[in-house]
mmCIF file of C-alpha atoms in Angstrom:
data_model
loop_
_atom_site.group_PDB
_atom_site.id
_atom_site.type_symbol
_atom_site.label_atom_id
_atom_site.label_comp_id
_atom_site.label_asym_id
_atom_site.label_seq_id
_atom_site.Cartn_x
_atom_site.Cartn_y
_atom_site.Cartn_z
ATOM 1 C CA UNK A 71 29.969 -7.883 20.797
ATOM 2 C CA UNK A 72 32.132 -7.321 23.879
ATOM 3 C CA UNK A 73 30.459 -10.242 25.654
ATOM 4 C CA UNK A 74 30.928 -12.469 22.604
ATOM 5 C CA UNK A 75 34.648 -11.669 22.536
ATOM 6 C CA UNK A 76 34.909 -12.542 26.233
ATOM 7 C CA UNK A 77 33.149 -15.843 25.587
ATOM 8 C CA UNK A 78 35.534 -16.644 22.722
ATOM 9 C CA UNK A 79 38.463 -15.974 25.064
ATOM 10 C CA UNK A 80 37.034 -18.317 27.692
ATOM 11 C CA UNK A 81 36.477 -20.991 25.048
ATOM 12 C CA UNK A 82 40.153 -20.792 24.119
ATOM 13 C CA UNK A 83 41.045 -21.228 27.776
ATOM 14 C CA UNK A 84 38.689 -24.246 27.991
ATOM 15 C CA UNK A 85 37.051 -22.905 31.138
ATOM 16 C CA UNK A 86 33.466 -22.653 29.881
ATOM 17 C CA UNK A 87 31.793 -26.074 30.250
ATOM 18 C CA UNK A 88 28.569 -26.262 32.272
ATOM 19 C CA UNK A 89 28.520 -22.541 32.993
ATOM 20 C CA UNK A 90 28.535 -21.779 29.270
ATOM 21 C CA UNK A 91 25.668 -24.194 28.675
ATOM 22 C CA UNK A 92 23.612 -22.523 31.393
ATOM 23 C CA UNK A 93 24.376 -19.123 29.889
ATOM 24 C CA UNK A 94 23.226 -20.331 26.464
ATOM 25 C CA UNK A 95 20.039 -21.666 28.073
ATOM 26 C CA UNK A 96 19.328 -18.259 29.600
ATOM 27 C CA UNK A 97 19.903 -16.377 26.350
ATOM 28 C CA UNK A 98 18.109 -19.082 24.348
ATOM 29 C CA UNK A 99 14.977 -18.850 26.505
ATOM 30 C CA UNK A 100 14.912 -15.083 26.060
ATOM 31 C CA UNK A 101 15.362 -15.385 22.284
ATOM 32 C CA UNK A 102 12.636 -18.027 21.913
ATOM 33 C CA UNK A 103 10.051 -15.908 23.748
ATOM 34 C CA UNK A 104 10.976 -12.742 21.867
ATOM 35 C CA UNK A 105 10.618 -14.542 18.519
ATOM 36 C CA UNK A 106 7.351 -16.308 19.351
ATOM 37 C CA UNK A 107 4.336 -13.999 19.827
ATOM 38 C CA UNK A 108 2.224 -16.901 21.106
ATOM 39 C CA UNK A 109 4.630 -17.498 23.992
ATOM 40 C CA UNK A 110 4.811 -13.760 24.661
ATOM 41 C CA UNK A 111 1.003 -13.536 24.855
ATOM 42 C CA UNK A 112 0.872 -16.519 27.193
ATOM 43 C CA UNK A 113 3.430 -14.966 29.555
ATOM 44 C CA UNK A 114 1.731 -11.562 29.434
ATOM 45 C CA UNK A 115 -1.556 -13.206 30.462
ATOM 46 C CA UNK A 116 -0.043 -15.409 33.174
ATOM 47 C CA UNK A 117 2.018 -13.558 35.781
ATOM 48 C CA UNK A 118 2.847 -16.712 37.759
ATOM 49 C CA UNK A 119 4.237 -18.464 34.694
ATOM 50 C CA UNK A 120 6.189 -15.337 33.747
ATOM 51 C CA UNK A 121 7.719 -14.999 37.202
ATOM 52 C CA UNK A 122 8.631 -18.694 37.203
ATOM 53 C CA UNK A 123 10.484 -18.294 33.889
ATOM 54 C CA UNK A 124 12.343 -15.175 34.985
ATOM 55 C CA UNK A 125 13.137 -16.819 38.325
ATOM 56 C CA UNK A 126 14.605 -19.787 36.468
ATOM 57 C CA UNK A 127 16.794 -17.499 34.376
ATOM 58 C CA UNK A 128 18.112 -15.719 37.451
ATOM 59 C CA UNK A 129 18.707 -19.051 39.201
ATOM 60 C CA UNK A 130 20.968 -20.230 36.353
ATOM 61 C CA UNK A 131 22.981 -17.012 36.548
ATOM 62 C CA UNK A 132 23.344 -17.479 40.311
ATOM 63 C CA UNK A 133 24.701 -20.997 39.703
ATOM 64 C CA UNK A 134 27.238 -19.604 37.230
ATOM 65 C CA UNK A 135 28.324 -17.051 39.850
ATOM 66 C CA UNK A 136 28.955 -19.882 42.320
ATOM 67 C CA UNK A 137 31.223 -21.619 39.804
ATOM 68 C CA UNK A 138 33.222 -18.707 38.473
ATOM 69 C CA UNK A 139 36.059 -19.051 41.050
ATOM 70 C CA UNK A 140 37.030 -15.386 40.930
ATOM 71 C CA UNK A 141 37.296 -15.305 37.123
ATOM 72 C CA UNK A 142 36.727 -11.666 36.145
ATOM 73 C CA UNK A 143 35.924 -12.526 32.527
ATOM 74 C CA UNK A 144 33.043 -14.699 33.703
ATOM 75 C CA UNK A 145 31.943 -11.835 35.986
ATOM 76 C CA UNK A 146 31.780 -9.534 32.954
ATOM 77 C CA UNK A 147 29.662 -12.070 31.073
ATOM 78 C CA UNK A 148 27.361 -12.458 34.061
ATOM 79 C CA UNK A 149 26.859 -8.706 34.318
ATOM 80 C CA UNK A 150 25.870 -8.533 30.630
ATOM 81 C CA UNK A 151 23.543 -11.511 31.039
ATOM 82 C CA UNK A 152 21.925 -9.975 34.140
ATOM 83 C CA UNK A 153 21.238 -6.826 32.141
ATOM 84 C CA UNK A 154 19.669 -8.919 29.371
ATOM 85 C CA UNK A 155 17.392 -10.685 31.877
ATOM 86 C CA UNK A 156 16.469 -7.345 33.490
ATOM 87 C CA UNK A 157 15.511 -5.906 30.084
ATOM 88 C CA UNK A 158 13.553 -9.056 29.268
ATOM 89 C CA UNK A 159 11.633 -8.918 32.570
ATOM 90 C CA UNK A 160 10.901 -5.192 32.282
ATOM 91 C CA UNK A 161 9.784 -5.632 28.670
ATOM 92 C CA UNK A 162 6.552 -7.370 29.692
ATOM 93 C CA UNK A 163 5.362 -4.405 31.751
ATOM 94 C CA UNK A 164 6.420 -1.987 29.007
ATOM 95 C CA UNK A 165 4.532 -4.017 26.388
ATOM 96 C CA UNK A 166 1.393 -4.313 28.531
ATOM 97 C CA UNK A 167 1.380 -0.568 29.248
ATOM 98 C CA UNK A 168 1.876 0.354 25.589
ATOM 99 C CA UNK A 169 -0.852 -2.047 24.468
ATOM 100 C CA UNK A 170 -3.279 -0.425 26.900
ATOM 101 C CA UNK A 171 -2.276 3.049 25.700
ATOM 102 C CA UNK A 172 -2.632 2.091 22.035
ATOM 103 C CA UNK A 173 -6.024 0.480 22.654
ATOM 104 C CA UNK A 174 -7.340 3.576 24.455
ATOM 105 C CA UNK A 175 -6.181 5.924 21.702
ATOM 106 C CA UNK A 176 -7.144 3.910 18.624
ATOM 107 C CA UNK A 177 -10.500 2.583 19.857
ATOM 108 C CA UNK A 178 -11.783 6.163 19.415
ATOM 109 C CA UNK A 179 -11.519 5.605 15.654
ATOM 110 C CA UNK A 180 -12.393 1.934 15.060
ATOM 111 C CA UNK A 181 -13.949 -1.036 16.849
ATOM 112 C CA UNK A 182 -11.792 -2.590 19.555
ATOM 113 C CA UNK A 183 -11.791 -5.945 17.766
ATOM 114 C CA UNK A 184 -10.133 -4.235 14.780
ATOM 115 C CA UNK A 185 -7.090 -3.529 16.992
ATOM 116 C CA UNK A 186 -5.164 -6.803 17.112
ATOM 117 C CA UNK A 187 -2.231 -7.625 19.396
ATOM 118 C CA UNK A 188 -2.675 -11.415 19.282
ATOM 119 C CA UNK A 189 -0.037 -13.800 18.027
ATOM 120 C CA UNK A 190 -2.012 -14.924 14.970
ATOM 121 C CA UNK A 191 -2.460 -11.373 13.657
ATOM 122 C CA UNK A 192 1.193 -10.493 14.255
ATOM 123 C CA UNK A 193 2.514 -13.706 12.689
ATOM 124 C CA UNK A 194 0.242 -13.201 9.667
ATOM 125 C CA UNK A 195 1.681 -9.723 9.099
ATOM 126 C CA UNK A 196 5.377 -10.275 9.840
ATOM 127 C CA UNK A 197 6.274 -10.684 6.154
ATOM 128 C CA UNK A 198 4.941 -10.492 2.598
ATOM 129 C CA UNK A 199 5.720 -12.543 -0.531
ATOM 130 C CA UNK A 200 9.432 -11.967 0.096
ATOM 131 C CA UNK A 201 9.237 -14.166 3.245
ATOM 132 C CA UNK A 202 11.740 -11.686 4.713
ATOM 133 C CA UNK A 203 11.273 -11.532 8.507
ATOM 134 C CA UNK A 204 12.820 -8.802 10.652
ATOM 135 C CA UNK A 205 10.406 -7.723 13.427
ATOM 136 C CA UNK A 206 6.861 -8.668 14.356
ATOM 137 C CA UNK A 207 4.429 -5.739 14.189
ATOM 138 C CA UNK A 208 3.388 -4.385 17.572
ATOM 139 C CA UNK A 209 -0.240 -4.092 16.482
ATOM 140 C CA UNK A 210 -2.327 -4.922 13.407
ATOM 141 C CA UNK A 211 -5.214 -2.593 12.556
ATOM 142 C CA UNK A 212 -8.099 -3.732 10.355
ATOM 143 C CA UNK A 213 -10.356 -0.682 9.845
ATOM 144 C CA UNK A 214 -13.895 -1.180 8.531
ATOM 145 C CA UNK A 215 -14.120 2.051 6.540
ATOM 146 C CA UNK A 216 -11.903 4.558 4.789
ATOM 147 C CA UNK A 217 -13.169 7.278 7.143
ATOM 148 C CA UNK A 218 -11.416 5.572 10.074
ATOM 149 C CA UNK A 219 -7.971 5.853 8.479
ATOM 150 C CA UNK A 220 -7.091 9.538 9.193
ATOM 151 C CA UNK A 221 -7.721 9.219 12.951
ATOM 152 C CA UNK A 222 -5.801 5.947 13.145
ATOM 153 C CA UNK A 223 -2.842 7.405 11.259
ATOM 154 C CA UNK A 224 -2.784 10.589 13.350
ATOM 155 C CA UNK A 225 -2.808 8.716 16.664
ATOM 156 C CA UNK A 226 -0.289 6.093 15.493
ATOM 157 C CA UNK A 227 2.098 8.964 14.766
ATOM 158 C CA UNK A 228 1.373 10.509 18.173
ATOM 159 C CA UNK A 229 2.089 7.114 19.818
ATOM 160 C CA UNK A 230 5.435 6.833 18.024
ATOM 161 C CA UNK A 231 4.393 3.801 15.949
ATOM 162 C CA UNK A 232 5.830 3.215 12.485
ATOM 163 C CA UNK A 233 2.913 2.888 10.045
ATOM 164 C CA UNK A 234 2.880 0.191 7.352
ATOM 165 C CA UNK A 235 -0.108 0.026 4.984
ATOM 166 C CA UNK A 236 -0.794 -3.473 3.701
ATOM 167 C CA UNK A 237 -3.239 -5.032 1.278
ATOM 168 C CA UNK A 238 -2.853 -8.550 -0.076
ATOM 169 C CA UNK A 239 0.767 -8.852 1.049
ATOM 170 C CA UNK A 240 1.854 -10.083 -2.391
ATOM 171 C CA UNK A 241 4.733 -7.641 -2.927
ATOM 172 C CA UNK A 242 8.277 -8.784 -3.707
ATOM 173 C CA UNK A 243 10.031 -5.622 -2.527
ATOM 174 C CA UNK A 244 9.482 -5.954 1.243
ATOM 175 C CA UNK A 245 7.269 -2.879 1.390
ATOM 176 C CA UNK A 246 4.977 -4.480 3.995
ATOM 177 C CA UNK A 247 7.754 -5.940 6.200
ATOM 178 C CA UNK A 248 8.049 -4.330 9.682
ATOM 179 C CA UNK A 249 11.625 -3.241 10.403
ATOM 180 C CA UNK A 250 11.054 -1.870 13.915
ATOM 181 C CA UNK A 251 9.382 -3.543 16.933
ATOM 182 C CA UNK A 252 6.944 -0.640 17.403
ATOM 183 C CA UNK A 253 5.194 -0.878 14.045
ATOM 184 C CA UNK A 254 1.482 -0.663 13.283
ATOM 185 C CA UNK A 255 0.363 -2.545 10.178
ATOM 186 C CA UNK A 256 -2.859 -1.082 8.770
ATOM 187 C CA UNK A 257 -4.551 -3.848 6.798
ATOM 188 C CA UNK A 258 -6.798 -2.343 4.105
ATOM 189 C CA UNK A 259 -8.456 -5.561 2.905
ATOM 190 C CA UNK A 260 -11.878 -4.571 4.310
ATOM 191 C CA UNK A 261 -11.871 -1.390 2.195
ATOM 192 C CA UNK A 262 -13.314 -3.266 -0.765
ATOM 193 C CA UNK A 263 -16.031 -0.918 -2.050
ATOM 194 C CA UNK A 264 -16.081 -0.761 -5.851
ATOM 195 C CA UNK A 265 -18.002 1.675 -8.028
ATOM 196 C CA UNK A 266 -19.102 1.679 -11.660
ATOM 197 C CA UNK A 267 -17.226 2.748 -14.751
ATOM 198 C CA UNK A 268 -17.548 6.433 -15.616
ATOM 199 C CA UNK A 269 -16.051 8.441 -18.446
ATOM 200 C CA UNK A 270 -14.425 11.398 -16.700
ATOM 201 C CA UNK A 271 -11.974 14.141 -17.548
ATOM 202 C CA UNK A 272 -9.617 13.949 -14.586
ATOM 203 C CA UNK A 273 -7.589 16.899 -13.268
ATOM 204 C CA UNK A 274 -4.428 17.335 -15.301
ATOM 205 C CA UNK A 275 -5.799 15.518 -18.359
ATOM 206 C CA UNK A 276 -7.152 16.965 -21.608
ATOM 207 C CA UNK A 277 -9.524 14.172 -22.602
ATOM 208 C CA UNK A 278 -11.975 11.889 -20.817
ATOM 209 C CA UNK A 279 -10.928 8.420 -19.615
ATOM 210 C CA UNK A 280 -12.860 5.435 -18.349
ATOM 211 C CA UNK A 281 -12.536 5.698 -14.592
ATOM 212 C CA UNK A 282 -13.585 3.550 -11.629
ATOM 213 C CA UNK A 283 -13.562 4.536 -7.964
ATOM 214 C CA UNK A 284 -12.733 1.769 -5.507
ATOM 215 C CA UNK A 285 -11.270 1.134 -2.075
ATOM 216 C CA UNK A 286 -7.613 0.353 -1.481
ATOM 217 C CA UNK A 287 -8.499 -3.237 -0.558
ATOM 218 C CA UNK A 288 -10.258 -4.162 -3.801
ATOM 219 C CA UNK A 289 -8.568 -7.183 -5.374
ATOM 220 C CA UNK A 290 -7.003 -6.332 -8.738
ATOM 221 C CA UNK A 291 -8.930 -9.092 -10.516
ATOM 222 C CA UNK A 292 -12.284 -7.504 -9.598
ATOM 223 C CA UNK A 293 -11.356 -4.277 -11.400
ATOM 224 C CA UNK A 294 -10.067 -6.244 -14.392
ATOM 225 C CA UNK A 295 -13.426 -8.040 -14.601
ATOM 226 C CA UNK A 296 -15.385 -4.765 -14.524
ATOM 227 C CA UNK A 297 -13.218 -3.471 -17.376
ATOM 228 C CA UNK A 298 -13.648 -6.670 -19.413
ATOM 229 C CA UNK A 299 -17.446 -6.525 -19.067
ATOM 230 C CA UNK A 300 -17.295 -3.058 -20.656
ATOM 231 C CA UNK A 301 -15.081 -4.266 -23.500
ATOM 232 C CA UNK A 302 -11.974 -2.624 -22.016
ATOM 233 C CA UNK A 303 -8.634 -3.779 -20.634
ATOM 234 C CA UNK A 304 -7.356 -2.716 -17.215
ATOM 235 C CA UNK A 305 -3.736 -2.181 -18.143
ATOM 236 C CA UNK A 306 -2.211 -3.105 -14.784
ATOM 237 C CA UNK A 307 -1.723 -6.867 -14.904
ATOM 238 C CA UNK A 308 0.533 -8.131 -12.098
ATOM 239 C CA UNK A 309 1.110 -11.881 -11.792
ATOM 240 C CA UNK A 310 -0.537 -11.694 -8.361
ATOM 241 C CA UNK A 311 -3.719 -10.123 -9.769
ATOM 242 C CA UNK A 312 -5.959 -12.678 -8.048
ATOM 243 C CA UNK A 313 -4.634 -11.660 -4.615
ATOM 244 C CA UNK A 314 -3.028 -8.214 -4.877
ATOM 245 C CA UNK A 315 -5.032 -5.086 -4.078
ATOM 246 C CA UNK A 316 -5.497 -1.802 -5.909
ATOM 247 C CA UNK A 317 -3.882 0.203 -3.087
ATOM 248 C CA UNK A 318 -0.699 -1.831 -3.412
ATOM 249 C CA UNK A 319 -0.766 -1.651 -7.223
ATOM 250 C CA UNK A 320 -0.730 2.129 -7.001
ATOM 251 C CA UNK A 321 1.707 2.350 -4.079
ATOM 252 C CA UNK A 322 4.261 0.075 -5.766
ATOM 253 C CA UNK A 323 3.588 1.241 -9.364
ATOM 254 C CA UNK A 324 2.719 -2.331 -10.311
ATOM 255 C CA UNK A 325 2.910 -3.170 -13.987
ATOM 256 C CA UNK A 326 2.609 -6.579 -15.572
ATOM 257 C CA UNK A 327 2.885 -8.011 -19.057
ATOM 258 C CA UNK A 328 0.109 -5.850 -20.563
ATOM 259 C CA UNK A 329 0.980 -2.538 -18.909
#
């Protein structure tokens, strides 16, 4: 905010011009990379390309310094911009180190190819049906079995990652939207085991009910079909029943027109 106020003051004095454009180019390049996981992956994998980009940013700031003619307001802007470039440059090493640490810890609990840092996985899990986008997840986890979940959750907590469980991503409340850059989305769609109907007296109930045991990733429609085949109605009936999952139905207390 302080830097923005300084820039507004310089605009009023009409002393921005080419220097301001170069400053916007520096900040724009940083913003584009930070908001595009594909570019970030490319720069993480290619040190020469990364150093060329950062060198270009620093070169523009050097050119602004040459033009500032002793203007202290421009010096203040340059200092803030230098700090932004320093954070941007250091961020690649921080990200690479954290990815390696996360991979070492979580691969004890699931296959390495279930631990996804790639741009496609992160873009696919940045939002849900709200289309509300705040931060990309740091990692997307796609466990094969329910038994893998406790170890993944425990180590995500130890690593300081915010945990977001996600099924079909059909929610309209933003429950699956990452709000922090160090978030781990645990995708439960592979947990799709479904049992048979049983008439059970569940704890806390006085009479038996038709009951089915299934994984969190079972699509709602599959359970509805099992109920229909038995002449019953599964009372949860969300509009997104063909894509939503049982885990999300329970987590969000989903209803629907028949509930």
